[in-house]
Coordinates of C-alpha atoms in Angstrom, one line a residue:
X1 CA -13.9 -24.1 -10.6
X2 CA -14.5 -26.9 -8.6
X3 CA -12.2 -30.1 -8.0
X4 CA -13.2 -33.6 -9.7
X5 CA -14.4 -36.4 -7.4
X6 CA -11.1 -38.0 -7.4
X7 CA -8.9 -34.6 -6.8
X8 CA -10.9 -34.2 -3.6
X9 CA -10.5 -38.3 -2.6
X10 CA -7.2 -37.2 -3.2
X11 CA -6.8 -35.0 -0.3
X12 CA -8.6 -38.0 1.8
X13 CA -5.8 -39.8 0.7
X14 CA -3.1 -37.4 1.8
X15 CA -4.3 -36.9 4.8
X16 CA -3.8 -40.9 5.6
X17 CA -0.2 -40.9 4.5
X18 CA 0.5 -37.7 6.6
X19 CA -0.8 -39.2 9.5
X20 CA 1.1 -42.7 8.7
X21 CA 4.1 -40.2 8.3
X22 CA 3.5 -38.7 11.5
X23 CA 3.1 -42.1 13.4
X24 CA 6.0 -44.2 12.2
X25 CA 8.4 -41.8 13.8
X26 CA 6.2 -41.2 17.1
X27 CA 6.1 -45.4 17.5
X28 CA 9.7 -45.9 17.2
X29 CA 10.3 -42.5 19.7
X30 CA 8.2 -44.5 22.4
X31 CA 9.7 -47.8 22.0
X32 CA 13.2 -45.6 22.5
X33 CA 11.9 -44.5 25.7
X34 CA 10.3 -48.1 27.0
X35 CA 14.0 -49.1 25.8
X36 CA 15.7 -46.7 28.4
X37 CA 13.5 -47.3 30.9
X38 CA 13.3 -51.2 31.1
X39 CA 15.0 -52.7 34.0
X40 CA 18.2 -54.5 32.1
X41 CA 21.6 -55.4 32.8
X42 CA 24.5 -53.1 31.3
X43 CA 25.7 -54.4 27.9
X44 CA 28.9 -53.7 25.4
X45 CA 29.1 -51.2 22.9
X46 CA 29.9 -54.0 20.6
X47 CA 27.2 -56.2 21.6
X48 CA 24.2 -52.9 21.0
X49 CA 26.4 -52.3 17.8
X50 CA 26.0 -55.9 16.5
X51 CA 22.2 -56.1 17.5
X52 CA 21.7 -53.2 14.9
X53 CA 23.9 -55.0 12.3
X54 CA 21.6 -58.3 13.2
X55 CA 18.4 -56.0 12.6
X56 CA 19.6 -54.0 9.9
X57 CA 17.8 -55.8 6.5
X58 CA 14.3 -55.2 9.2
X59 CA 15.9 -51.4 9.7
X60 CA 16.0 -51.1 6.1
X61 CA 13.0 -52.3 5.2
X62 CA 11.1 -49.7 7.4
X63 CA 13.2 -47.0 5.9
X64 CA 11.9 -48.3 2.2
X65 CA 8.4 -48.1 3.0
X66 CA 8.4 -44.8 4.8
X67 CA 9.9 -43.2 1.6
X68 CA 7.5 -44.8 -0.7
X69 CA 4.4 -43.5 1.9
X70 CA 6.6 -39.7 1.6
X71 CA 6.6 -40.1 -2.1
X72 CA 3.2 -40.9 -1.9
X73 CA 2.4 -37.9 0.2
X74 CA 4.0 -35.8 -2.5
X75 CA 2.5 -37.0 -5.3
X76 CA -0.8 -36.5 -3.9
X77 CA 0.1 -32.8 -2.5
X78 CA 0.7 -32.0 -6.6
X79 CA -2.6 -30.2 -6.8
X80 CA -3.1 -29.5 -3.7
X81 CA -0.3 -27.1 -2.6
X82 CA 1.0 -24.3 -4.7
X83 CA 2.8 -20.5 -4.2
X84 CA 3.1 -17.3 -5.7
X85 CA 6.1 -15.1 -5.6
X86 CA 5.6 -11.5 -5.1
X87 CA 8.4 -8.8 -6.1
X88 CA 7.9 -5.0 -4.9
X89 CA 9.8 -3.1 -7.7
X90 CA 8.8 0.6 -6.9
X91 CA 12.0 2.8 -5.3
X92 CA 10.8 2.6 -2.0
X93 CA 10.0 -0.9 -1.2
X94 CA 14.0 -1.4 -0.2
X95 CA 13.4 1.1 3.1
X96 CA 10.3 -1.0 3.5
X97 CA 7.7 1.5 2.3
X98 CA 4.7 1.8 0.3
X99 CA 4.7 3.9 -3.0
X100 CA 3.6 7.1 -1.2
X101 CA 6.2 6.7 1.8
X102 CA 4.2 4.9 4.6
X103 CA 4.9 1.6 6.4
X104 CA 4.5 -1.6 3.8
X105 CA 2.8 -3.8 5.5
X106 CA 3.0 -7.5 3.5
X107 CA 0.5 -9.0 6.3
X108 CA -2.1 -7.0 4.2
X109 CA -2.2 -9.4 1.7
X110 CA -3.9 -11.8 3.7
X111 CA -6.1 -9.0 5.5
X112 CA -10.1 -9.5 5.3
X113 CA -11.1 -6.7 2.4
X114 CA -8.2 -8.6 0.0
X115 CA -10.1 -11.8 0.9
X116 CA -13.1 -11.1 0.4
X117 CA -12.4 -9.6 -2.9
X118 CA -10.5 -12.7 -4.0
X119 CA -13.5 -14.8 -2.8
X120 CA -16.1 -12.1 -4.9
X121 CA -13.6 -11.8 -7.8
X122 CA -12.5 -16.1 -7.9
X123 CA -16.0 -17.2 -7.6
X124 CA -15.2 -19.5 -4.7
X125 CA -18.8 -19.4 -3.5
X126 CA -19.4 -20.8 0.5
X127 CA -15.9 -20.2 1.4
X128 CA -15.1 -17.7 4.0
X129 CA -12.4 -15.1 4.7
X130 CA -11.1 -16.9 7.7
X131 CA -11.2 -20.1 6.2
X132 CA -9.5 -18.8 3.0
X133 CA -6.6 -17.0 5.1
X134 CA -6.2 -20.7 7.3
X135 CA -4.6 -22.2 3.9
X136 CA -2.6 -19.5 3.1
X137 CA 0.8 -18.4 5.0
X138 CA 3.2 -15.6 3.9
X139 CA 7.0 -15.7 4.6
X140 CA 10.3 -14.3 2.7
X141 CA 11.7 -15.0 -0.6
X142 CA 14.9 -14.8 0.6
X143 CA 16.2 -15.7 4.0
X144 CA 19.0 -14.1 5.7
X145 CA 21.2 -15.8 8.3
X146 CA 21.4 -13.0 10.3
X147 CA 19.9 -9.7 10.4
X148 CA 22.3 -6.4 12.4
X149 CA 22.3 -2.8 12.5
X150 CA 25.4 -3.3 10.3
X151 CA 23.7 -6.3 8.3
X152 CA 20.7 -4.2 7.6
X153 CA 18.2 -6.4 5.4
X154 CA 14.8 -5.5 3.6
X155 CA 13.0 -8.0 1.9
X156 CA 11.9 -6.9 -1.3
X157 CA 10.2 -10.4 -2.5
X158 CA 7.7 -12.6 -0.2
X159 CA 5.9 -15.7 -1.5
X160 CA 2.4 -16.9 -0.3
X161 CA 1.9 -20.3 0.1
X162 CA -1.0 -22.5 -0.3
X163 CA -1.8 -25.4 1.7
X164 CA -5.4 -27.0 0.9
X165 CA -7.7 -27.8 4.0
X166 CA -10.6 -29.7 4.1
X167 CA -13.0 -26.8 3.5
X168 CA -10.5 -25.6 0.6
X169 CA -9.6 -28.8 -1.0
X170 CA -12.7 -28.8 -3.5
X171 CA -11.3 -25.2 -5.2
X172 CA -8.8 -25.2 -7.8
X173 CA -5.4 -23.9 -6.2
X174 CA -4.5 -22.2 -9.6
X175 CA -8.0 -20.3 -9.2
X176 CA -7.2 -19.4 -5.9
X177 CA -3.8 -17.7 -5.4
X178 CA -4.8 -15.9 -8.9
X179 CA -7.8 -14.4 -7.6
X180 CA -5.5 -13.3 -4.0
X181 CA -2.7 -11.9 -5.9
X182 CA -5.1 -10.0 -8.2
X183 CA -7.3 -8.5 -5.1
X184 CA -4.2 -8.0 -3.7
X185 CA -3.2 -5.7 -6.4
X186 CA -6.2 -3.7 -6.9
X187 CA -6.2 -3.3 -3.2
X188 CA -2.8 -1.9 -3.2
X189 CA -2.8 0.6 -5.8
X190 CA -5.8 2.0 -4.5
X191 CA -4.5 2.7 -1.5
X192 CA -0.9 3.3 -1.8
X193 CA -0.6 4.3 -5.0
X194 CA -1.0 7.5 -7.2
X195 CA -4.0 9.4 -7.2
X196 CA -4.5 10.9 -10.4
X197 CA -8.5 11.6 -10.1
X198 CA -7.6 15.2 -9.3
X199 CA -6.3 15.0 -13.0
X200 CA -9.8 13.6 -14.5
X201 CA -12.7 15.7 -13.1
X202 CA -15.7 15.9 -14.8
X203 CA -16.7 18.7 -16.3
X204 CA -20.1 17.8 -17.9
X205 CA -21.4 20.4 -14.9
X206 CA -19.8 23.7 -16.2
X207 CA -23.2 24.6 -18.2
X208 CA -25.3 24.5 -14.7
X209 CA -22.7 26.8 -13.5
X210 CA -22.8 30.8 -14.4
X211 CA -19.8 32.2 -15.7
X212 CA -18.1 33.9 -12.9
X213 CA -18.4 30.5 -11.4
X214 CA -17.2 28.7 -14.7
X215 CA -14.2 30.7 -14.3
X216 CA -13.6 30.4 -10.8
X217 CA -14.3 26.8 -11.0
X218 CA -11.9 26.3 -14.0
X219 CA -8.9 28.5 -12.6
X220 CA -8.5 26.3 -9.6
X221 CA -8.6 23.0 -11.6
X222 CA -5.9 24.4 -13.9
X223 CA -3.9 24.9 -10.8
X224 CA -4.5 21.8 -9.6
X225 CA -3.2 20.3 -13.1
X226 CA -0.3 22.7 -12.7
X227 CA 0.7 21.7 -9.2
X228 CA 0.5 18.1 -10.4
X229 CA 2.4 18.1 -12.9
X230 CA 5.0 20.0 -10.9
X231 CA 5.3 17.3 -8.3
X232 CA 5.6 14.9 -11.1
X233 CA 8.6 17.1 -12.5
X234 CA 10.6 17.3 -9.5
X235 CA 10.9 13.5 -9.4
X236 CA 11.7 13.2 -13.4
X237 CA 12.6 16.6 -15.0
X238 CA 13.0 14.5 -18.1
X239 CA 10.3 12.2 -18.8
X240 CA 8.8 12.4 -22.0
X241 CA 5.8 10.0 -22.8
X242 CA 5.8 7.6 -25.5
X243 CA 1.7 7.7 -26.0
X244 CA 1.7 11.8 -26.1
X245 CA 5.3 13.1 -26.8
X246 CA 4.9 15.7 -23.6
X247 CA 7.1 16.3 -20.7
X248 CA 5.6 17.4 -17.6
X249 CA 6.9 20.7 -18.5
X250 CA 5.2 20.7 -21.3
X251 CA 1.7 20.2 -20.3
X252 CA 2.1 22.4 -17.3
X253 CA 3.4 25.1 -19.6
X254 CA -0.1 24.4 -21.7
X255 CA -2.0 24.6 -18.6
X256 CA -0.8 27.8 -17.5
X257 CA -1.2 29.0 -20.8
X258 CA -5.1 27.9 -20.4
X259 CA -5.7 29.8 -17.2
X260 CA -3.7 33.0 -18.0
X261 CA -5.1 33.4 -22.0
X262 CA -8.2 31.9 -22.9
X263 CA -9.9 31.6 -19.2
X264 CA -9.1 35.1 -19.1
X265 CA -10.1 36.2 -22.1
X266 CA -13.7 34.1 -21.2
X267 CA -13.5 36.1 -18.1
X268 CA -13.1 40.1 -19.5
X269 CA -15.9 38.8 -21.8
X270 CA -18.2 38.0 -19.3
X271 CA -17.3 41.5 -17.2
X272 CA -17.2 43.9 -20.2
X273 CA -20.5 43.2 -20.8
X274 CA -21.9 42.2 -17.6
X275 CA -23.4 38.8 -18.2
X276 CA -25.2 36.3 -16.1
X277 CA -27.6 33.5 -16.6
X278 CA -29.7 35.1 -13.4
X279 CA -27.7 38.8 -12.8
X280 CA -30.3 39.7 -10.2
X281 CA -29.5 36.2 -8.2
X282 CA -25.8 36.6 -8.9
X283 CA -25.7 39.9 -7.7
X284 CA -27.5 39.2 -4.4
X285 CA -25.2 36.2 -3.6
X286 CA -22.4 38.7 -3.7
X287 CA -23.8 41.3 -1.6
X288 CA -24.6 38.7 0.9
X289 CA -20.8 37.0 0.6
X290 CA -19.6 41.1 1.3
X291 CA -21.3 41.1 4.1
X292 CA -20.3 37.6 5.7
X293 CA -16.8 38.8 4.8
X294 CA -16.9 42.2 6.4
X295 CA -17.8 40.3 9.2
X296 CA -14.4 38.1 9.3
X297 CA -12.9 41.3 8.1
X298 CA -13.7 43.2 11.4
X299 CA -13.0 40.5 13.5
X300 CA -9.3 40.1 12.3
X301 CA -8.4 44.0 12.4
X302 CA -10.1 43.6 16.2
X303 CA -8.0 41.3 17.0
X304 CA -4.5 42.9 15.2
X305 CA -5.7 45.8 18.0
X306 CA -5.6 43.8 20.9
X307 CA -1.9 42.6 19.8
X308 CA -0.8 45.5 19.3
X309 CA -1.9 47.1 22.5
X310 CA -0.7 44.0 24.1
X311 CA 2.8 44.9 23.3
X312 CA 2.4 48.9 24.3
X313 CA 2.3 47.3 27.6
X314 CA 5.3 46.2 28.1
X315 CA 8.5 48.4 28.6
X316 CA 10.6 48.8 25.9
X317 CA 14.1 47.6 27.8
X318 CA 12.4 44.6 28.9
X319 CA 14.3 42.8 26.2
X320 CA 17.7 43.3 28.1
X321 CA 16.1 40.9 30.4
X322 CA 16.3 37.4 28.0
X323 CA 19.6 37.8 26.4
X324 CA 21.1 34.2 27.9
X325 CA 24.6 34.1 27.9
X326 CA 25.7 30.9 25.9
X327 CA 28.3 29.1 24.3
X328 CA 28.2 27.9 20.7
X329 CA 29.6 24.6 19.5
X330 CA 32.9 25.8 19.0
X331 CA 33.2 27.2 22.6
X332 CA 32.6 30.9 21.7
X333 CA 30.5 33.0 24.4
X334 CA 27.3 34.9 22.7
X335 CA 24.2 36.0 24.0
X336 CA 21.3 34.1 23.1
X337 CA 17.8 35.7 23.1
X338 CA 14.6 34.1 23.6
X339 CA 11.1 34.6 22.2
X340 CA 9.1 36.5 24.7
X341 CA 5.4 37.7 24.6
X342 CA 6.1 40.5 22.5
X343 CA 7.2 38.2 20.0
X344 CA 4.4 35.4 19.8
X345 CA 1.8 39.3 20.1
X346 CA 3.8 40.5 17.1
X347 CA 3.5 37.3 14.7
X348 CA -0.3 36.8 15.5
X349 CA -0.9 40.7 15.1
X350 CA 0.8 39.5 11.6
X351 CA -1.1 36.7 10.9
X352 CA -4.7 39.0 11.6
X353 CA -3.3 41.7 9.6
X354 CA -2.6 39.8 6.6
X355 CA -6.0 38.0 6.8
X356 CA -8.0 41.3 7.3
X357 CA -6.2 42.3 3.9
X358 CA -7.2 39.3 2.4
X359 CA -10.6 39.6 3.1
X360 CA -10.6 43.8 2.1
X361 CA -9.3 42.1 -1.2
X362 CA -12.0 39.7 -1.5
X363 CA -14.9 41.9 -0.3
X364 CA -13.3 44.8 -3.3
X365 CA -13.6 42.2 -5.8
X366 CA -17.0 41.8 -5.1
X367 CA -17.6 44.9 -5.4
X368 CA -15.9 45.2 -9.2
X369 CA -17.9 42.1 -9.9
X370 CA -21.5 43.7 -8.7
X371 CA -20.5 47.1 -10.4
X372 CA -20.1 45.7 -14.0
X373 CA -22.9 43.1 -13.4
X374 CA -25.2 45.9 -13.0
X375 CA -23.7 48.0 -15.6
X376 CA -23.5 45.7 -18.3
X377 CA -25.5 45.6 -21.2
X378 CA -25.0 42.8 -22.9
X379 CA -28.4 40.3 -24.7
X380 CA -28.8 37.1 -26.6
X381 CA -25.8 37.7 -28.7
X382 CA -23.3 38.0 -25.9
X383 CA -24.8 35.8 -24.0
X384 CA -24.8 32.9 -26.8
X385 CA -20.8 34.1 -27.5
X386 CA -20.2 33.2 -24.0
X387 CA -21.8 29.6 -24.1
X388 CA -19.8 28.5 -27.4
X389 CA -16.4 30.1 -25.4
X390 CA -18.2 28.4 -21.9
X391 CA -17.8 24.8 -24.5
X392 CA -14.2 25.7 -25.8
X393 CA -13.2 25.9 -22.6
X394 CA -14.5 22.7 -21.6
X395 CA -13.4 21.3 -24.4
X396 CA -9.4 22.5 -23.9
X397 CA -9.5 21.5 -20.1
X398 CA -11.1 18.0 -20.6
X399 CA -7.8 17.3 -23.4
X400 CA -5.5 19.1 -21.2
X401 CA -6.8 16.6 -18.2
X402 CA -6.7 13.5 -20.8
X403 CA -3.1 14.4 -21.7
X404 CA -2.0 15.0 -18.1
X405 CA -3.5 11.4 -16.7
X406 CA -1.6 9.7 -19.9
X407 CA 1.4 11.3 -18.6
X408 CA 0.9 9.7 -15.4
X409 CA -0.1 7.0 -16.3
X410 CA 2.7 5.9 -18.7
X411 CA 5.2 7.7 -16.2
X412 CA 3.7 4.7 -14.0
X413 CA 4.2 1.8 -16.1
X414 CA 7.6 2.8 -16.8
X415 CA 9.1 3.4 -13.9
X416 CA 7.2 1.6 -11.0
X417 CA 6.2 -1.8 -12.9
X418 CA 3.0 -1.8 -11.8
X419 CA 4.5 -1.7 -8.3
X420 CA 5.0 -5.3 -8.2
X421 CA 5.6 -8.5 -10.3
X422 CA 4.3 -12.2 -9.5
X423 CA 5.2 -15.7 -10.6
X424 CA 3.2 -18.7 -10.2
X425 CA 4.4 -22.1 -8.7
X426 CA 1.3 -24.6 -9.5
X427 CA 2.4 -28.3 -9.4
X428 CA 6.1 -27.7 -10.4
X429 CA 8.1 -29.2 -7.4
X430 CA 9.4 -32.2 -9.6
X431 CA 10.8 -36.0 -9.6
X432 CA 14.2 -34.4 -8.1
X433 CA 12.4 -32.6 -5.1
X434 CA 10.4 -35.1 -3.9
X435 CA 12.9 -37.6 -4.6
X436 CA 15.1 -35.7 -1.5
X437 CA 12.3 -35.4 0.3
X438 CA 11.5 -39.1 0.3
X439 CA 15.5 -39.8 1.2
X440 CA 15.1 -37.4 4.2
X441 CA 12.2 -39.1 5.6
X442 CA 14.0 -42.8 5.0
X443 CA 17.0 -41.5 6.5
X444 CA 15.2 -39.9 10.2
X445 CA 13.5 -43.2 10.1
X446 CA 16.9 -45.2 10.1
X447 CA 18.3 -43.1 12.5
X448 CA 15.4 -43.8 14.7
X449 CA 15.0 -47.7 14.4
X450 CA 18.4 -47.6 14.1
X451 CA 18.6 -45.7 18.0
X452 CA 15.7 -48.2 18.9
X453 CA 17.6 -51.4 18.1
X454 CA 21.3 -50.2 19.8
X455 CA 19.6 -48.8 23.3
X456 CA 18.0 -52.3 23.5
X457 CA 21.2 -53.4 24.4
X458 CA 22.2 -57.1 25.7
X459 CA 20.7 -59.8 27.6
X460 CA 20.7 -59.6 31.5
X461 CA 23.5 -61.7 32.2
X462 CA 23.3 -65.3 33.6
X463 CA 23.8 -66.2 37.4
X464 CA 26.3 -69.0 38.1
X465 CA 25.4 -72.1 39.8
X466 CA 25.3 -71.7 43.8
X467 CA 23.8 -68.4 43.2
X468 CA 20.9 -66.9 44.8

């Protein structure tokens, strides 16, 4: 929304009075200086403090007009200046983090992707980022006199100003700071805050997939639910949502009970009567997976060799030869023993080892898989048993995902605010505020005609008669 005509003469007219503020004060500072440096003779306290009283209705009528051109400048600044106040009220903005533990950066508010969302979002059409951030300035709520390692302070509050500028002056300032504050936010939660979209994957693929797949596919989402919900639990054990009635617990518990019963009842199905949508296909795919695995598998157990003939090379008392003598923190001799080669051999010969086993494991399963594939003999009827479990399944995991993202969700809301709160300042400064900021400016322009007038000092004094 664009200003009226005479909002924007407005700023035309603030601008005057600011610079008639700013040049009131710079004439009288000059004149102090011609003052000091003209050429006079010396002259009494009394008589400097009398030319001020002589000159004071002139000193007072200066003072008058600069606080009506300050009111003025006030007055016309109503729609043209205006703030937000932003609060972070998630548990980790006192350390001066983000929701998920990294540096909170407050600068970010005025970066270029927050801009040019509030520009998209505001409709301020023709106005530029840089532009946009030149009338905006961040600084603390609250300022503290002095900050210590043992006065330790964390702003938790920050308000943006707005100042219009000629390329700014024809938006609303309402429009503006709303559409910041609300780019902000968008931009903050979807960086720093929680991702749930592991929660809500779509499922409208599982019928593409064939069923060994379905139930590979499905047992690692259930984890993933599971493993969710369990980092949820360790920071509330005992939560309960108002939209749902479950715990954490709870839905994990239903989760599990997903994977272990009914995705493994789909699963001894599919097996006891060797189904696939292409069994020829599926079976090739796993002969050709057995054989990239023996591959990895021989590799590993050539490699758990080498260590261990890697250590048969080295004599067995060669141990004696790193036991450092050493003294604990209470002042008590021991021996201390390093790692040596044998020990880094022995823990990658472990690490092979257990991967080679993994891989026996996988290339075995395969193996069950191909065997009851080929030996099964199940038609239509099986096969059309296995589609309605393939939608029950989709069915239970797509409520079980609903149910875990409203968990979250309302866990959220309740506990982090919606990571922060704002409050507006448009046009509320008041009579009383610029009232004291009209008796300031009066007052550093007494001062200052007031300093004029006494360092003009006295006459130069007379010469007597006979004098040169």
């Amino acid at each position: 929304m664009y200003r009226v005509k005479g909002e924007t003469s407005m700023y035309n007219l603030r601008e005057i009075l600011c610079l008639i503020m700013l040049m009131i004060p710079a004439f009288f500072g000059v004149l102090f200086l011609v003052q000091l440096l003209r050429e006079q003779g010396a002259a009494r306290i009394r008589d400097r403090l009398k030319r001020v009283q002589q000159a004071l209705p002139f000193i007072l009528v200066i003072s008058l007009i600069g606080s009506i051109v300050s009111v003025g400048y006030q007055i016309t600044g109503t729609n043209l200046e205006a703030s937000f106040r932003v609060g972070y009220n998630y548990p980790t903005a006192s350390k001066g983090l983000a929701p998920n533990n990294t540096k909170l950066d407050v600068e970010e508010i005025l970066c270029d992707e927050v801009l040019q969302q509030a520009i998209q979002n505001g409709n301020l059409e023709g106005l530029e980022t840089y532009e946009l951030r030149s009338a905006l300035k961040i600084s603390n709520a609250w300022k503290k006199s002095s900050v210590s390692a043992e006065n330790y302070y964390i702003s938790t509050e920050y308000v943006v100003s707005y100042n219009a500028t000629k390329v700014t002056q024809k938006y609303d300032s309402e429009q503006i700071l709303k559409a910041v504050y609300e780019a902000y936010y968008d931009f903050f939660s979807n960086k720093y805050g929680r991702k749930d979209y592991v929660l809500s994957a779509d499922f409208s693929e599982l019928s593409n997939l064939d069923y060994l797949d379905v139930y590979t596919y499905l047992s690692r989402r259930a984890m993933n639910i599971i493993d969710y919900m369990e980092m949820c639990r360790k920071e509330n054990s005992s939560f309960v949502s108002d939209k749902n009635q479950e715990s954490f617990s709870s839905i994990s518990k239903k989760v599990s009970n997903f994977r272990n019963v009914s995705l493994e009842r789909f699963h001894a199905y599919v097996l006891k009567y060797g189904l696939s949508k292409d069994k020829e296909q599926y079976v090739s795919r796993l002969n050709y997976d057995n054989q990239v695995l023996n591959v990895r598998y021989m590799k590993n157990l050539a490699a758990y060799s080498v260590r261990l003939a890697a250590i048969d090379k080295y004599a067995g008392d060669i141990t004696t030869a790193v036991l450092v003598p050493s003294r604990d923190n209470g002042g008590e001799f021991y021996q201390s023993r390093t790692k040596i080669g044998t020990d880094y051999f022995a823990a990658e010969a472990d690490e092979y080892l257990n991967s080679a086993t993994d891989r026996q494991l996988e290339i075995e399963h395969n193996n069950y898989n191909i065997e009851r594939l080929t030996a099964g003999e199940g038609g239509e009827s099986e096969l059309a048993k296995a589609d309605r479990m393939l939608e029950e399944l989709k069915q239970e995991i797509e409520n079980l995902s609903a149910l875990a993202v409203e968990i979250v969700q309302d866990y959220d809301a309740q506990n982090l605010n919606d990571y922060m709160n704002v409050a507006y300042f448009i046009g509320e400064k008041g009579l009383k505020y610029t009232l004291k900021g009209a008796v300031k400016y009066a007052a550093i322009l007494f001062l200052m005609a007031s300093a004029v007038t006494f360092a003009g000092g006295g006459q130069r004094p007379r010469k007597r008669r006979g004098q040169l």
